[in-house]
Structure formats: C-alpha cells, structure tokens
mmCIF file of C-alpha atoms in Angstrom:
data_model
loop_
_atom_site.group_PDB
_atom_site.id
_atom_site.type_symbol
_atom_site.label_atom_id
_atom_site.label_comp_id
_atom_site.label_asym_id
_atom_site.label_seq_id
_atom_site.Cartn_x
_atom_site.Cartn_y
_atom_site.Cartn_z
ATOM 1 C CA UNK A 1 53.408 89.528 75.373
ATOM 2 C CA UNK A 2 55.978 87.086 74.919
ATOM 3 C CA UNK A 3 59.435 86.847 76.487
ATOM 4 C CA UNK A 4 62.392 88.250 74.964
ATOM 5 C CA UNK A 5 65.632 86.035 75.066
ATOM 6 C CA UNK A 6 68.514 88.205 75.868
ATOM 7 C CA UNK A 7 71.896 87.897 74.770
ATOM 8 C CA UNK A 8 74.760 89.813 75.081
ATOM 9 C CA UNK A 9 74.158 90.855 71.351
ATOM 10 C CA UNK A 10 71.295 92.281 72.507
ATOM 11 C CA UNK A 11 71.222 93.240 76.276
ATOM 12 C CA UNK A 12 72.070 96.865 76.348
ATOM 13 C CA UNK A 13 69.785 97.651 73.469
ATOM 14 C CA UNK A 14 66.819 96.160 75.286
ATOM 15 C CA UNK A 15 67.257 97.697 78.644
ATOM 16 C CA UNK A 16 68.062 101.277 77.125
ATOM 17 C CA UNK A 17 65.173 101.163 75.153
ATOM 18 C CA UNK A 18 62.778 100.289 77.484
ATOM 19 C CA UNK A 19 61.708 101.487 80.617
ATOM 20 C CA UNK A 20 61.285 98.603 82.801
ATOM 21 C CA UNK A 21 62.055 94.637 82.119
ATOM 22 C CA UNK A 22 62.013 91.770 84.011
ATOM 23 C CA UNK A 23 64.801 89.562 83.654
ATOM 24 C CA UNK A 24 64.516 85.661 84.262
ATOM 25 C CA UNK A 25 68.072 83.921 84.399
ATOM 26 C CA UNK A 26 67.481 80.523 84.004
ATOM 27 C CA UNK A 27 69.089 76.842 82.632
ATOM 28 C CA UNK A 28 67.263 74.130 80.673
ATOM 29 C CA UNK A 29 68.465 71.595 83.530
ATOM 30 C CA UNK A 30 66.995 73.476 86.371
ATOM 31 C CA UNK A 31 64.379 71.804 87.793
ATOM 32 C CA UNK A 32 62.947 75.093 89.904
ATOM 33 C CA UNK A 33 63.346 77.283 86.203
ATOM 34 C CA UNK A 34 60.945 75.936 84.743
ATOM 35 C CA UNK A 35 58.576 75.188 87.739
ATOM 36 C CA UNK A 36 59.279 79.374 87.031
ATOM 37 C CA UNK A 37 58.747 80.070 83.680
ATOM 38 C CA UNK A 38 54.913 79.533 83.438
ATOM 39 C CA UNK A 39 54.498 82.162 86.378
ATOM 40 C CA UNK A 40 56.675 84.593 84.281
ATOM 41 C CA UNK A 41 55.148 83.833 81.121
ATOM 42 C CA UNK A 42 51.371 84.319 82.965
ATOM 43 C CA UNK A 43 52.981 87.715 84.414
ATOM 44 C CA UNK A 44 54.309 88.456 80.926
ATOM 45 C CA UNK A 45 50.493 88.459 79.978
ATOM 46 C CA UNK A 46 49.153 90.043 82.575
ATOM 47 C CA UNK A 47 51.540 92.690 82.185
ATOM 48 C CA UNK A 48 51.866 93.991 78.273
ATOM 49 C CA UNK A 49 53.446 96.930 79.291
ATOM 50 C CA UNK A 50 56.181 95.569 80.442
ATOM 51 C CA UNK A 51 59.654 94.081 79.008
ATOM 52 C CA UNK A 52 59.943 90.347 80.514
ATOM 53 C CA UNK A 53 63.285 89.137 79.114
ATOM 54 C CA UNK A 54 65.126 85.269 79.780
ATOM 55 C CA UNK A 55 69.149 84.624 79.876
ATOM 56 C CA UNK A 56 69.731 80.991 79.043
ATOM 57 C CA UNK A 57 72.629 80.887 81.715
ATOM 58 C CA UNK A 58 74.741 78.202 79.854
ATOM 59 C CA UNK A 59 73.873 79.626 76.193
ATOM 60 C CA UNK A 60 74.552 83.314 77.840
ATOM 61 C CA UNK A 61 77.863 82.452 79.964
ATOM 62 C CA UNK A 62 79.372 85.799 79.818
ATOM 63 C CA UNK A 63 76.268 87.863 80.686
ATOM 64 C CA UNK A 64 75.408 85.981 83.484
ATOM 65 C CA UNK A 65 79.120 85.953 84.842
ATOM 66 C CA UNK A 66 78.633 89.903 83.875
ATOM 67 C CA UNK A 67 75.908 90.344 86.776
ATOM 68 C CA UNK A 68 77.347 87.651 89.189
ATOM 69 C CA UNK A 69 74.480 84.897 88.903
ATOM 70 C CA UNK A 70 76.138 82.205 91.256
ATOM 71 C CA UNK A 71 71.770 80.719 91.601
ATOM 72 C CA UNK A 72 69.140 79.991 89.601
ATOM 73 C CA UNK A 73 66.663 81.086 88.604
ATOM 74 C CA UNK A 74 67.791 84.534 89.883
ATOM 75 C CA UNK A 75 64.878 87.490 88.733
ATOM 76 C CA UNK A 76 65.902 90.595 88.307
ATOM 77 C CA UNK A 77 63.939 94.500 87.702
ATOM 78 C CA UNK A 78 65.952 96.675 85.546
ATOM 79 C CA UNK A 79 63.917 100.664 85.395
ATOM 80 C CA UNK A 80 65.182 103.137 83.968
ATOM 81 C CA UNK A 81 68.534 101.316 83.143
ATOM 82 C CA UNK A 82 68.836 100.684 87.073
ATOM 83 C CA UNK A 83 68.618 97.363 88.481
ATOM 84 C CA UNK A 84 66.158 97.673 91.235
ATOM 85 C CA UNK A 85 66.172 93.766 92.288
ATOM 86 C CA UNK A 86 68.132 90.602 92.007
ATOM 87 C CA UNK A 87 67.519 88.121 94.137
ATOM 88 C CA UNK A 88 67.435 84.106 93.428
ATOM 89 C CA UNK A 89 64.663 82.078 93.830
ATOM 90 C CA UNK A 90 61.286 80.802 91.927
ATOM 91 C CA UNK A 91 58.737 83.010 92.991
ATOM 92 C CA UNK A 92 54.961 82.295 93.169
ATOM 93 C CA UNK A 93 52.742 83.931 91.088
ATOM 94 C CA UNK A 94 51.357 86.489 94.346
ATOM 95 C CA UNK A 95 54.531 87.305 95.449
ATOM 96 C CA UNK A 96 55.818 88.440 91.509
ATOM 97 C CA UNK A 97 52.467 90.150 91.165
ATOM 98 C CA UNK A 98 53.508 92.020 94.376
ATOM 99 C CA UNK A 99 57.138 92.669 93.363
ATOM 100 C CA UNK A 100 56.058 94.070 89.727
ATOM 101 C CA UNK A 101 53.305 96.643 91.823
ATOM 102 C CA UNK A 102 56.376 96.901 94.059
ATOM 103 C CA UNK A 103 58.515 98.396 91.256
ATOM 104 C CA UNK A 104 55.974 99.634 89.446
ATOM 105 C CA UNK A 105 55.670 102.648 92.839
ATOM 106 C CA UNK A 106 58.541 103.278 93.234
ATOM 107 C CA UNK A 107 59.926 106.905 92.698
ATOM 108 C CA UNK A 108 62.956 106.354 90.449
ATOM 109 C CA UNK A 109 64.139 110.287 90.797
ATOM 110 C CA UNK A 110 64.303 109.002 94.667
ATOM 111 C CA UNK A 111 66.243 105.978 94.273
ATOM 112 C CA UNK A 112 68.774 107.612 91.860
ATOM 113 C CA UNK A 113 69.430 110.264 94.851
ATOM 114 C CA UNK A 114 70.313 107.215 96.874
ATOM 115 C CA UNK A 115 72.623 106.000 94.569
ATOM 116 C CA UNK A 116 74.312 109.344 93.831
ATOM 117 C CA UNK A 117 74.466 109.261 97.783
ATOM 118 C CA UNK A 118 76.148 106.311 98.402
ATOM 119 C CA UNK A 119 78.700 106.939 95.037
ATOM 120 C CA UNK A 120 79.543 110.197 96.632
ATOM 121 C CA UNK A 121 80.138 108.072 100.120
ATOM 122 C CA UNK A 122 82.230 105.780 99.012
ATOM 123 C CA UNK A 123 84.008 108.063 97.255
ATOM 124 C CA UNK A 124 84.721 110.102 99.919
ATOM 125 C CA UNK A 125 85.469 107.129 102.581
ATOM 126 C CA UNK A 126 88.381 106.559 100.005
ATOM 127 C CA UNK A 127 89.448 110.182 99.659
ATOM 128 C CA UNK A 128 93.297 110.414 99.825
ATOM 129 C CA UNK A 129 93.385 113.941 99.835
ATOM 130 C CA UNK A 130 94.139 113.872 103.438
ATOM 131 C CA UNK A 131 91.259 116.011 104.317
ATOM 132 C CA UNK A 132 90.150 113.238 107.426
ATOM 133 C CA UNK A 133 91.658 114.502 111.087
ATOM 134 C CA UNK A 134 93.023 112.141 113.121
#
C-alpha cells in the first residue's frame, strides 16, 4: 500500500477513520529521511493493513508544530486515535518490524485505563478544593 501524505486538511479524518497509522514526519533536506523512507515504504508493503501516513515538515508547518516535532524524522503510532509512540530517529527495517508487532499486541482497553489514570492524577494533584491535610 502506498503512503498517505497528511495534511492538516486531512489529519483528523485519517486517524479517526482508521484504526492504526504510522506516521513518518519528515523534510526533503534531511539526509537521515530519506535514508528512512524506503524502510517505511517496504513496511508499508509488508503491512496492507495498516495506515502508513508522511508530514512534509516544512509543507505541513502547523501540524508538526501541533505535535511538537523539534527532530526528524520523528515516527509516530496513532491506534485507536491514541498516539502510542513518538520518538525521533531513522529506524532499521528489524527494529520497525518489531515496533509495528509491538503495537500491533498491545491491549488498547489497557492503555486507555492508564491514561484515564494518570488524567484523574493530575487532576487531583491540582485539586483546589482543599481536600489535601497538611
């Protein structure tokens, strides 16, 4: 399957209608991109099931300043319409293999307990209601 270039036209729409993509931020002008891209692309093949999407950081400004890309190439797992994994860095093709069965297990109803967890944390570590003895 081919890549899908994301824009901010079309972000939302992609994510929310599909259960798990693969995001590649990446620039024309960086060197370790497109050492990248035909890893991604072979993944993208070996993986039809799957959404793998590209943000051209200098054509897509805004979205990338949206989810704080300050390196690149920076990968990222949305599933579900959670982001799972960001982190910078051209990976080799064994490692993204591993990372996609990595996603691929995990138990989403899990990791949306954790997050509910930590909202309800933080909310309560800023709870001015008073209710905290000193």
């Amino acid at each position: 399957m081919a890549t899908v270039e994301l824009t901010k036209e079309n972000f939302d729409r992609t994510v929310s209608e599909n259960p798990f993509v693969l995001i590649d931020f990446w620039a024309g002008w960086c060197r370790p991109c497109l050492q990248f891209a035909p890893v991604y692309e072979k993944a993208s093949e070996a993986h039809p099931d799957l959404v793998f999407a590209k943000v051209d950081t200098e054509a897509q400004q805004e979205l990338a300043a949206a989810f704080q890309i300050t390196s690149i190439p920076t990968l990222m797992i949305v599933r579900d319409q959670v982001a799972i994994f960001a982190q910078p860095g051209a990976l080799p093709e064994t490692a993204l293999t591993d990372l996609i069965g990595q996603a691929r297990a995990l138990d989403m109803d899990e990791v949306r307990a954790k997050i509910a967890a930590q909202q309800e944390g933080q909310a309560a570590a800023g709870d001015p209601t008073g209710t905290t003895e000193a």
